Short mmCIF file of N, CA and C in Angstrom, two decimals:
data_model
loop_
_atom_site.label_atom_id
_atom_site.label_comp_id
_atom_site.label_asym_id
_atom_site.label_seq_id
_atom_site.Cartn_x
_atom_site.Cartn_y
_atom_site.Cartn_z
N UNK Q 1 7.51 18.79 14.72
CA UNK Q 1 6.36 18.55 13.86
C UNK Q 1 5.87 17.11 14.05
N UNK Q 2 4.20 16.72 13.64
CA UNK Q 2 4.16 15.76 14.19
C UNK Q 2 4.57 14.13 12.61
N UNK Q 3 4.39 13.58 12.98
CA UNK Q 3 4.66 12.48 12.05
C UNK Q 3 3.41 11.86 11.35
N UNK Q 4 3.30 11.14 10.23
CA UNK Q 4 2.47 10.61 9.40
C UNK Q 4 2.66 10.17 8.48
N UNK Q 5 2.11 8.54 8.55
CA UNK Q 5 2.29 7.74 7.64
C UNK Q 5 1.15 7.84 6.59
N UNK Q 6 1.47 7.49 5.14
CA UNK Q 6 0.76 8.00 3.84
C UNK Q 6 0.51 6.63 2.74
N UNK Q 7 -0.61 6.23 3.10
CA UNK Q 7 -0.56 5.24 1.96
C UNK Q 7 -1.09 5.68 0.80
N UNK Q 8 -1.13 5.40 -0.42
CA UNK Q 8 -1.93 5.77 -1.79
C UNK Q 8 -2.03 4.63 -2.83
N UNK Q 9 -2.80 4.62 -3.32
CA UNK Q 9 -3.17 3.62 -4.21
C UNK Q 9 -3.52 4.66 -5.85
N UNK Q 10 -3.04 4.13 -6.72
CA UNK Q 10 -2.92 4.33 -7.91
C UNK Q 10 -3.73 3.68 -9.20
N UNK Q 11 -4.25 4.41 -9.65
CA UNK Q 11 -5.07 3.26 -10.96
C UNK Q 11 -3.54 2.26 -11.65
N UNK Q 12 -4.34 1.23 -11.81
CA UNK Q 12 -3.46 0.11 -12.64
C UNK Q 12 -3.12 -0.14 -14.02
N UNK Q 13 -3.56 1.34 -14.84
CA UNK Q 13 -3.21 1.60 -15.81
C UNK Q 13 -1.80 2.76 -16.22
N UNK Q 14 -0.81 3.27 -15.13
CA UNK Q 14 0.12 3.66 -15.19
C UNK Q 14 1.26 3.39 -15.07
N UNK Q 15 2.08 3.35 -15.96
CA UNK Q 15 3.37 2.75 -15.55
C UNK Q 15 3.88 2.98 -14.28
N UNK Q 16 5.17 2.41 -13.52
CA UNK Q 16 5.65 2.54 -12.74
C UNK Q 16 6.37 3.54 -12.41
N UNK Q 17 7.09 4.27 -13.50
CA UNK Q 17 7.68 5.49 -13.60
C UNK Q 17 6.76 6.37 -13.38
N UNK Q 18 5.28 6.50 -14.02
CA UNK Q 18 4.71 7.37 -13.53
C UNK Q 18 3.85 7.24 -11.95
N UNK Q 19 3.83 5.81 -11.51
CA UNK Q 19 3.29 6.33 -10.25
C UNK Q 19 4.58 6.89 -9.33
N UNK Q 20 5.13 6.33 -9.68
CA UNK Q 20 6.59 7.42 -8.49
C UNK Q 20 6.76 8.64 -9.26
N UNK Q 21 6.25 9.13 -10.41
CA UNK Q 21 6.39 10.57 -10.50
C UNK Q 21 5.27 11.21 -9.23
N UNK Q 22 4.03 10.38 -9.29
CA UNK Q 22 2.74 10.51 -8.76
C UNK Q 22 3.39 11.07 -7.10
N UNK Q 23 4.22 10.11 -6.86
CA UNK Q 23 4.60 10.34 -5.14
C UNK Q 23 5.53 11.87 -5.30
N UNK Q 24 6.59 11.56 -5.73
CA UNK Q 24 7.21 12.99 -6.17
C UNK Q 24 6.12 14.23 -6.29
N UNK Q 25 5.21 14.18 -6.85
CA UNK Q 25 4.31 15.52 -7.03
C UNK Q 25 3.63 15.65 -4.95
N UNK Q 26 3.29 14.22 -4.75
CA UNK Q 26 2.72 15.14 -3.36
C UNK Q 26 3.80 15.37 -2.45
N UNK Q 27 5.17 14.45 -2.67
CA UNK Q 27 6.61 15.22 -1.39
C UNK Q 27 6.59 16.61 -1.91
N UNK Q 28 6.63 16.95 -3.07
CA UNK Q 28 6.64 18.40 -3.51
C UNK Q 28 6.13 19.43 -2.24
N UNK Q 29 4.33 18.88 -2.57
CA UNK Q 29 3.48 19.47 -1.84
C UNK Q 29 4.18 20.05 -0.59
N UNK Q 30 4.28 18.59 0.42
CA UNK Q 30 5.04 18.69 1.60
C UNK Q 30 6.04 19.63 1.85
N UNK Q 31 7.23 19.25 1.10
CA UNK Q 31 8.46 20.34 0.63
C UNK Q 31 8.49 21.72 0.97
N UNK Q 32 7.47 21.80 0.08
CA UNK Q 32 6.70 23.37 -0.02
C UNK Q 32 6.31 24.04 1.24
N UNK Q 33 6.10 23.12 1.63
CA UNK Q 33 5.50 24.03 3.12
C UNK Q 33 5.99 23.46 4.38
N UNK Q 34 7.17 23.04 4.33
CA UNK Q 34 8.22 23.06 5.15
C UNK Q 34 8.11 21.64 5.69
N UNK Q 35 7.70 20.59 5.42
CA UNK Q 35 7.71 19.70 5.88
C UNK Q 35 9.01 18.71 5.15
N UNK Q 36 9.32 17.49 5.72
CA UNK Q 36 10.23 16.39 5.06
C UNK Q 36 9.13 15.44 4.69
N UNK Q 37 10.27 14.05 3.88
CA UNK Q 37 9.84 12.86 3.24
C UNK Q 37 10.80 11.95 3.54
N UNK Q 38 11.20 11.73 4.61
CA UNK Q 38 12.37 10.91 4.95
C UNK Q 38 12.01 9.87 4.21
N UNK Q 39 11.34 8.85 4.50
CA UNK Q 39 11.20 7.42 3.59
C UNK Q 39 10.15 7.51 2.61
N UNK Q 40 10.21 6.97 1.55
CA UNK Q 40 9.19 6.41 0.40
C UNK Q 40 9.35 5.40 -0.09
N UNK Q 41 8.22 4.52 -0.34
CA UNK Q 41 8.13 3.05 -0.24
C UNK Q 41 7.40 2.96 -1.73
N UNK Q 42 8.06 2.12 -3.00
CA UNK Q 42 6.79 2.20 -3.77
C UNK Q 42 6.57 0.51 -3.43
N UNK Q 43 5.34 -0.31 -3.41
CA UNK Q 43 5.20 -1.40 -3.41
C UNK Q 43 4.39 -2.35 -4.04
N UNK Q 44 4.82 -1.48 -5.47
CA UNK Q 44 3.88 -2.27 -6.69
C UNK Q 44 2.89 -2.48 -6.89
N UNK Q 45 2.26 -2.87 -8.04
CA UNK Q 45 1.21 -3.09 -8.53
C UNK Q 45 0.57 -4.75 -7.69
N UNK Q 46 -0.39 -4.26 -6.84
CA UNK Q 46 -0.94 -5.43 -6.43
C UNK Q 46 -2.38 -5.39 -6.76
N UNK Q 47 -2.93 -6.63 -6.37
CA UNK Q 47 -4.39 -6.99 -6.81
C UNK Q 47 -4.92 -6.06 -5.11
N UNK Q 48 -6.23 -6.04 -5.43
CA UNK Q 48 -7.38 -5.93 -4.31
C UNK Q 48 -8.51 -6.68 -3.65
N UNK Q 49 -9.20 -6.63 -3.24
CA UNK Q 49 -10.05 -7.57 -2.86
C UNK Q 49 -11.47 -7.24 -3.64
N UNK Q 50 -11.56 -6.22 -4.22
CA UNK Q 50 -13.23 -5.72 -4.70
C UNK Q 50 -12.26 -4.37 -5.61
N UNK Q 51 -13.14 -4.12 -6.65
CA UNK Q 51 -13.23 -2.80 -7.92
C UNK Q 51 -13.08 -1.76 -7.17
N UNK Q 52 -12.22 -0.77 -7.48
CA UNK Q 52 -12.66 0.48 -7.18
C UNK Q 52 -12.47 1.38 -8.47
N UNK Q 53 -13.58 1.85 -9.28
CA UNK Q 53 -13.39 2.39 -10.17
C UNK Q 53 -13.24 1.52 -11.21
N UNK Q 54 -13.33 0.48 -11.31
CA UNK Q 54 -13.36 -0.35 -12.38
C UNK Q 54 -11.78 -0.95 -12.34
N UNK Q 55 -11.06 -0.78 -11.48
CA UNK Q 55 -9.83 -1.04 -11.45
C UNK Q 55 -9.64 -2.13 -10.21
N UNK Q 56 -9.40 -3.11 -10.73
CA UNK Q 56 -8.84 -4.59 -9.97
C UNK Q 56 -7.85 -4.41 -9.01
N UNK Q 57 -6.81 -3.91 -10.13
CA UNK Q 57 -5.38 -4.21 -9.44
C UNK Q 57 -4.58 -2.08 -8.77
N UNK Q 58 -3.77 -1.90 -8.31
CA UNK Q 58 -3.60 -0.94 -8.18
C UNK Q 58 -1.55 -0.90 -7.80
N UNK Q 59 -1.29 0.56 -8.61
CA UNK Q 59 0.03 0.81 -7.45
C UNK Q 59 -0.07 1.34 -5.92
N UNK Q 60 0.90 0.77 -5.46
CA UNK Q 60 0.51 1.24 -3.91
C UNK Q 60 1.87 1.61 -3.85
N UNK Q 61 1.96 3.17 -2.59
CA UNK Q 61 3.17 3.50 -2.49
C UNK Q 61 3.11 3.95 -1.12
N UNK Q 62 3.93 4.01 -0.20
CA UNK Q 62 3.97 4.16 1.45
C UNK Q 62 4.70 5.92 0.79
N UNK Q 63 4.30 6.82 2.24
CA UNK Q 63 5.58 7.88 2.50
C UNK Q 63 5.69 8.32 4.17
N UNK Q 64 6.60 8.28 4.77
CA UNK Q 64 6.56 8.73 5.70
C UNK Q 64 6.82 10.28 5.68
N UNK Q 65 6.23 10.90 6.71
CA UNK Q 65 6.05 12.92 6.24
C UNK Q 65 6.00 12.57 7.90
N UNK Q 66 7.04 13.98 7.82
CA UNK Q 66 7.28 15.28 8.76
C UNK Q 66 6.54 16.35 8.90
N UNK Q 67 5.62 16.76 8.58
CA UNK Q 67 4.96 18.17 8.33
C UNK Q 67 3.60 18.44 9.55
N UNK Q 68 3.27 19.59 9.13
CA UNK Q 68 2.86 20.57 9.92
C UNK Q 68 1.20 20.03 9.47
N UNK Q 69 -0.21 20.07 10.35
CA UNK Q 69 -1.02 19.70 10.05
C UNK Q 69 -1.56 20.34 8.60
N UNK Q 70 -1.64 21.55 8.24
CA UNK Q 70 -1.74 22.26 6.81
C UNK Q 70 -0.97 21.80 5.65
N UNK Q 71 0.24 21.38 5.68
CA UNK Q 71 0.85 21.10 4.91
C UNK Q 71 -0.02 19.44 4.71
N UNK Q 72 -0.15 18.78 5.86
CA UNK Q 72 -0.50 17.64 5.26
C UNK Q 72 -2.30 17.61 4.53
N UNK Q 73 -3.35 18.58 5.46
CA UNK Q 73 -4.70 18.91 4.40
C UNK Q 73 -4.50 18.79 2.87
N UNK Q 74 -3.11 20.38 3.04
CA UNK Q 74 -3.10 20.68 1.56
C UNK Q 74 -2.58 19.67 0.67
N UNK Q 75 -2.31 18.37 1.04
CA UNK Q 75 -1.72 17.13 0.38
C UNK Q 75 -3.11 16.01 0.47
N UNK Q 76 -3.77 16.24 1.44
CA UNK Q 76 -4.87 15.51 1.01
C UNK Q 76 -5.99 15.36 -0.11
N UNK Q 77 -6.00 17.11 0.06
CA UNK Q 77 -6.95 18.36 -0.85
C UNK Q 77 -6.64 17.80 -1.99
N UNK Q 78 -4.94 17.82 -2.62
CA UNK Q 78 -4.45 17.54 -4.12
C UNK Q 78 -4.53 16.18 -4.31
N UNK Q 79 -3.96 15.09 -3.74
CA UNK Q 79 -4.46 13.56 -3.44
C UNK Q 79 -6.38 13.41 -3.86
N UNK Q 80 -7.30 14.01 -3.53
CA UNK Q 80 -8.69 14.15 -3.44
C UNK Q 80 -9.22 14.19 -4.77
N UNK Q 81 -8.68 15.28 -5.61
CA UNK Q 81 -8.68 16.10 -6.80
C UNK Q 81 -8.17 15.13 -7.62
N UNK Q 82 -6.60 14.24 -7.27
CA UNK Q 82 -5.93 13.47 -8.72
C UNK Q 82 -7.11 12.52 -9.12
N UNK Q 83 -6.85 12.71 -10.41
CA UNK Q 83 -7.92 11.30 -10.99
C UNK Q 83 -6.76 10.58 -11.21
N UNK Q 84 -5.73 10.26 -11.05
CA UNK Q 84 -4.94 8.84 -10.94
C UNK Q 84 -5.11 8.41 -9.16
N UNK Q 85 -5.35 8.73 -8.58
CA UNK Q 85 -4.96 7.80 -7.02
C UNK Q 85 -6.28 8.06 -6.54
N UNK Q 86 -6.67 6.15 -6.36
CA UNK Q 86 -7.56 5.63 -6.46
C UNK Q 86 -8.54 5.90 -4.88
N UNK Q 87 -7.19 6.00 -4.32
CA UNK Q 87 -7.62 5.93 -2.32
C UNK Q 87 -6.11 6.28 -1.80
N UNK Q 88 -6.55 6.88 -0.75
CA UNK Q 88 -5.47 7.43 0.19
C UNK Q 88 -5.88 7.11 1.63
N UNK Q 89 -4.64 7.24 2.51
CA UNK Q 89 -5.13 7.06 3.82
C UNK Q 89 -3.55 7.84 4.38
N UNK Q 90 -4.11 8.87 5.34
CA UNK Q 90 -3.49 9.54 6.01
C UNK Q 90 -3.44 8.94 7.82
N UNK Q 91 -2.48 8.39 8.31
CA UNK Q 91 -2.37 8.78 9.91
C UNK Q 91 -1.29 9.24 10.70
N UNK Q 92 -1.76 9.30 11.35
CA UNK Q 92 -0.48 10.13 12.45
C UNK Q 92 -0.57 8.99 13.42
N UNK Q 93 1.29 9.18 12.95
CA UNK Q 93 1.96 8.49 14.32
C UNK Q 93 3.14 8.81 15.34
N UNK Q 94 3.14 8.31 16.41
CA UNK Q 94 4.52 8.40 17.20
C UNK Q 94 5.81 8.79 17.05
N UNK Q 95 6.46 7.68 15.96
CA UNK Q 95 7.22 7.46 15.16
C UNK Q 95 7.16 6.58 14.62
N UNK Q 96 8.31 6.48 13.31
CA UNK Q 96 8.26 6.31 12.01
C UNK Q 96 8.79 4.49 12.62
N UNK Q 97 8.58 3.40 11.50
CA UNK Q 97 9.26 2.16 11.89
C UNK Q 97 10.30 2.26 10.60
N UNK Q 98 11.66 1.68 12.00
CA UNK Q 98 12.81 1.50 11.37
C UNK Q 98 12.72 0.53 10.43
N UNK Q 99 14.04 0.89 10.03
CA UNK Q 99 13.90 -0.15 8.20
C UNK Q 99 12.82 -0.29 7.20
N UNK Q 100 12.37 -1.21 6.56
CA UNK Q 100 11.50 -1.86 5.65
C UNK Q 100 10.09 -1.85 5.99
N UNK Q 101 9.29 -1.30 5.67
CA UNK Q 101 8.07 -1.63 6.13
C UNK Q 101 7.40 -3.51 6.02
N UNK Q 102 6.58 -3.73 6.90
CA UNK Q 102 5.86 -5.31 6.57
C UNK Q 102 5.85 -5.73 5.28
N UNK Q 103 5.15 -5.12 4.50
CA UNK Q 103 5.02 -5.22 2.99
C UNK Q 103 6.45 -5.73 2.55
N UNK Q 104 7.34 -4.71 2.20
CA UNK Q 104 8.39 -5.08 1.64
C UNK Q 104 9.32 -6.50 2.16
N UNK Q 105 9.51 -6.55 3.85
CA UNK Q 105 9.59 -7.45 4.17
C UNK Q 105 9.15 -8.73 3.76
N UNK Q 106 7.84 -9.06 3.63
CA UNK Q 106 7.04 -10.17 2.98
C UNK Q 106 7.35 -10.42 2.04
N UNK Q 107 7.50 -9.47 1.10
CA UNK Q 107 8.10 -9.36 -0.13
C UNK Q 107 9.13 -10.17 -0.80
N UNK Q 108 10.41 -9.71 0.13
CA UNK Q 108 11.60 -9.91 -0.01
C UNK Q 108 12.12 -11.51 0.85
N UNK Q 109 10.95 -11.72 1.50
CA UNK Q 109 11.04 -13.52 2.11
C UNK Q 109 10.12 -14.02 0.51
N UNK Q 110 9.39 -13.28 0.18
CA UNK Q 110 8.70 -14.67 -0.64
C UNK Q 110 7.70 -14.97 0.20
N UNK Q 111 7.15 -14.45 0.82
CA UNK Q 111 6.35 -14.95 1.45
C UNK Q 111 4.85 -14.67 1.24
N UNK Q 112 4.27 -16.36 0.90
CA UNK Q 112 2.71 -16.62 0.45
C UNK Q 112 1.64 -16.74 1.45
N UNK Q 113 1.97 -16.54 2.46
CA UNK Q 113 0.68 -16.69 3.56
C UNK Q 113 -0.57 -15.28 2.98
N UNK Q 114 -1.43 -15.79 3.81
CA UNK Q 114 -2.51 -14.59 2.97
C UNK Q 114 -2.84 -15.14 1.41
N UNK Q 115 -2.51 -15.90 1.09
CA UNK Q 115 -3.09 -16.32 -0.67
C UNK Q 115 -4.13 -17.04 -0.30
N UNK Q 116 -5.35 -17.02 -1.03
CA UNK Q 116 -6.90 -17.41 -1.07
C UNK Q 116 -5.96 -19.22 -1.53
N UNK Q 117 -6.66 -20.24 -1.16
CA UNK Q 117 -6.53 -21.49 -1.44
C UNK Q 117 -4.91 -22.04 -1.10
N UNK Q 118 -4.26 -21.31 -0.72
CA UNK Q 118 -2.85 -21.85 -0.12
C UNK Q 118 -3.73 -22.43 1.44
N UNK Q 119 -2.87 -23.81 1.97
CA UNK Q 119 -2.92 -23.55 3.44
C UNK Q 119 -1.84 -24.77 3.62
N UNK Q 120 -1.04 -24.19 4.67
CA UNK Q 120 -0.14 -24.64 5.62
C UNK Q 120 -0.22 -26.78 5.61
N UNK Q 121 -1.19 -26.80 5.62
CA UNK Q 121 -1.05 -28.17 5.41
C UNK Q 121 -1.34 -29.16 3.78
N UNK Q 122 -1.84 -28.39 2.72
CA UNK Q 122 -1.14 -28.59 1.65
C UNK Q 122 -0.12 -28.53 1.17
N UNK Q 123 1.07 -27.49 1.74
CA UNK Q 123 2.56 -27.63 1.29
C UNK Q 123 2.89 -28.79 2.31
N UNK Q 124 2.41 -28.95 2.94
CA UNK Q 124 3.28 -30.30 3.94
C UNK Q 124 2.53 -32.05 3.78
N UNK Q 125 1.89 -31.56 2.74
CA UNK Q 125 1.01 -33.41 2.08
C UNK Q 125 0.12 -33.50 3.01
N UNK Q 126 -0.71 -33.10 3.59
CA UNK Q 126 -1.40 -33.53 4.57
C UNK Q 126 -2.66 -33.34 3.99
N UNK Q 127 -2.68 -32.87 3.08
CA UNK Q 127 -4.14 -33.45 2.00
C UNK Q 127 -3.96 -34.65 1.15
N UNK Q 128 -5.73 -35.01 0.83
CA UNK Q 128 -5.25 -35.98 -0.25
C UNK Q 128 -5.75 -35.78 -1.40
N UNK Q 129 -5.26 -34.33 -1.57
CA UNK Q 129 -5.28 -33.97 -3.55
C UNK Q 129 -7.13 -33.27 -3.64
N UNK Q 130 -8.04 -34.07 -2.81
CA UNK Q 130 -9.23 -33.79 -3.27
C UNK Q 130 -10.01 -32.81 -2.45
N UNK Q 131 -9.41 -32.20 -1.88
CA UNK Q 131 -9.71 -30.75 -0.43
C UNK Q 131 -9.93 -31.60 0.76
N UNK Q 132 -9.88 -32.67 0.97
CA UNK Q 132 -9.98 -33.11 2.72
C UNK Q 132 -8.87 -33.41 3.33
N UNK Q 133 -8.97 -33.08 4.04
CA UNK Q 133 -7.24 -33.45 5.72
C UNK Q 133 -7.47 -34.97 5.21
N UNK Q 134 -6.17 -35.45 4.94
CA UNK Q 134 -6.04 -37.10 5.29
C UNK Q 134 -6.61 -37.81 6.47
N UNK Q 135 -6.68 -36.95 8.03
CA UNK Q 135 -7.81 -37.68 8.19
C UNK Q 135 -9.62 -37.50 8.29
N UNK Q 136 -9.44 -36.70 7.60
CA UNK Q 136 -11.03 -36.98 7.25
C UNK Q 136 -11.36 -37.74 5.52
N UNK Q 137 -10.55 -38.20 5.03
CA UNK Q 137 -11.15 -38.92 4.19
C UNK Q 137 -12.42 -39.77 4.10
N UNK Q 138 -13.43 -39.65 3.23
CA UNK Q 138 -14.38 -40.40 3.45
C UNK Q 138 -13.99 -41.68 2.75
N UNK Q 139 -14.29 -43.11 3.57
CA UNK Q 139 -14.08 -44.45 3.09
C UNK Q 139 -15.28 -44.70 2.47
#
């Protein structure tokens, strides 16, 4: 069968327990029609870049699926229909990546790159407090 990675995004008004019930209802799906769920990733409530639905922030949860192209429609079809999950994205791949996905990785370093107004040479003093490189200060 071929492989496919599953992202989903969740309104930011559900607890956490219920968006991993949320993932549980579409492995079901899968289940059902003979496919697996080897990995599931939930990776919290993060912000977005723009509203969708009036909703800022969202849960996001990874799944990797085994299944048969029908089995995965009929998971899109029900994904389409939930009024909790905000956006989905289905692809097919090769294979699955070992361990941790990026996300969690980043995660689990702590790691701030990608933050709006962080940059690499403010943690190392190379500003002077007022947004210019030390050497462009104006005299």
């Amino acid at each position: 069968m071929p492989f496919y990675e599953t992202v989903l995004i969740a309104r930011q008004d559900l607890t956490p327990a219920q968006a991993d019930g949320l993932v549980e209802t579409f492995e079901k799906v899968i289940t059902d029609q003979g496919g697996t769920v080897p990995k599931k990733e939930s990776w919290g409530l993060r912000s977005r870049a723009y509203k969708i639905k009036k909703n800022r922030k969202g849960h996001y949860a990874l799944m990797n699926i085994d299944a048969t192209g029908p089995a995965i429609q009929e998971m899109e079809r029900q994904m389409h229909l939930h009024e909790d999950v905000l956006r989905h994205l289905v692809t097919r791949v090769d294979e699955f990546e070992e361990g941790p996905s990026a996300v969690l990785r980043a995660k689990e370093r702590g790691d701030d790159r990608g933050r709006r107004g962080d940059s690499d040479a403010e943690h190392h003093g190379r500003y002077d407090g007022g947004g210019y490189p030390a050497a462009v200060i104006p005299t």
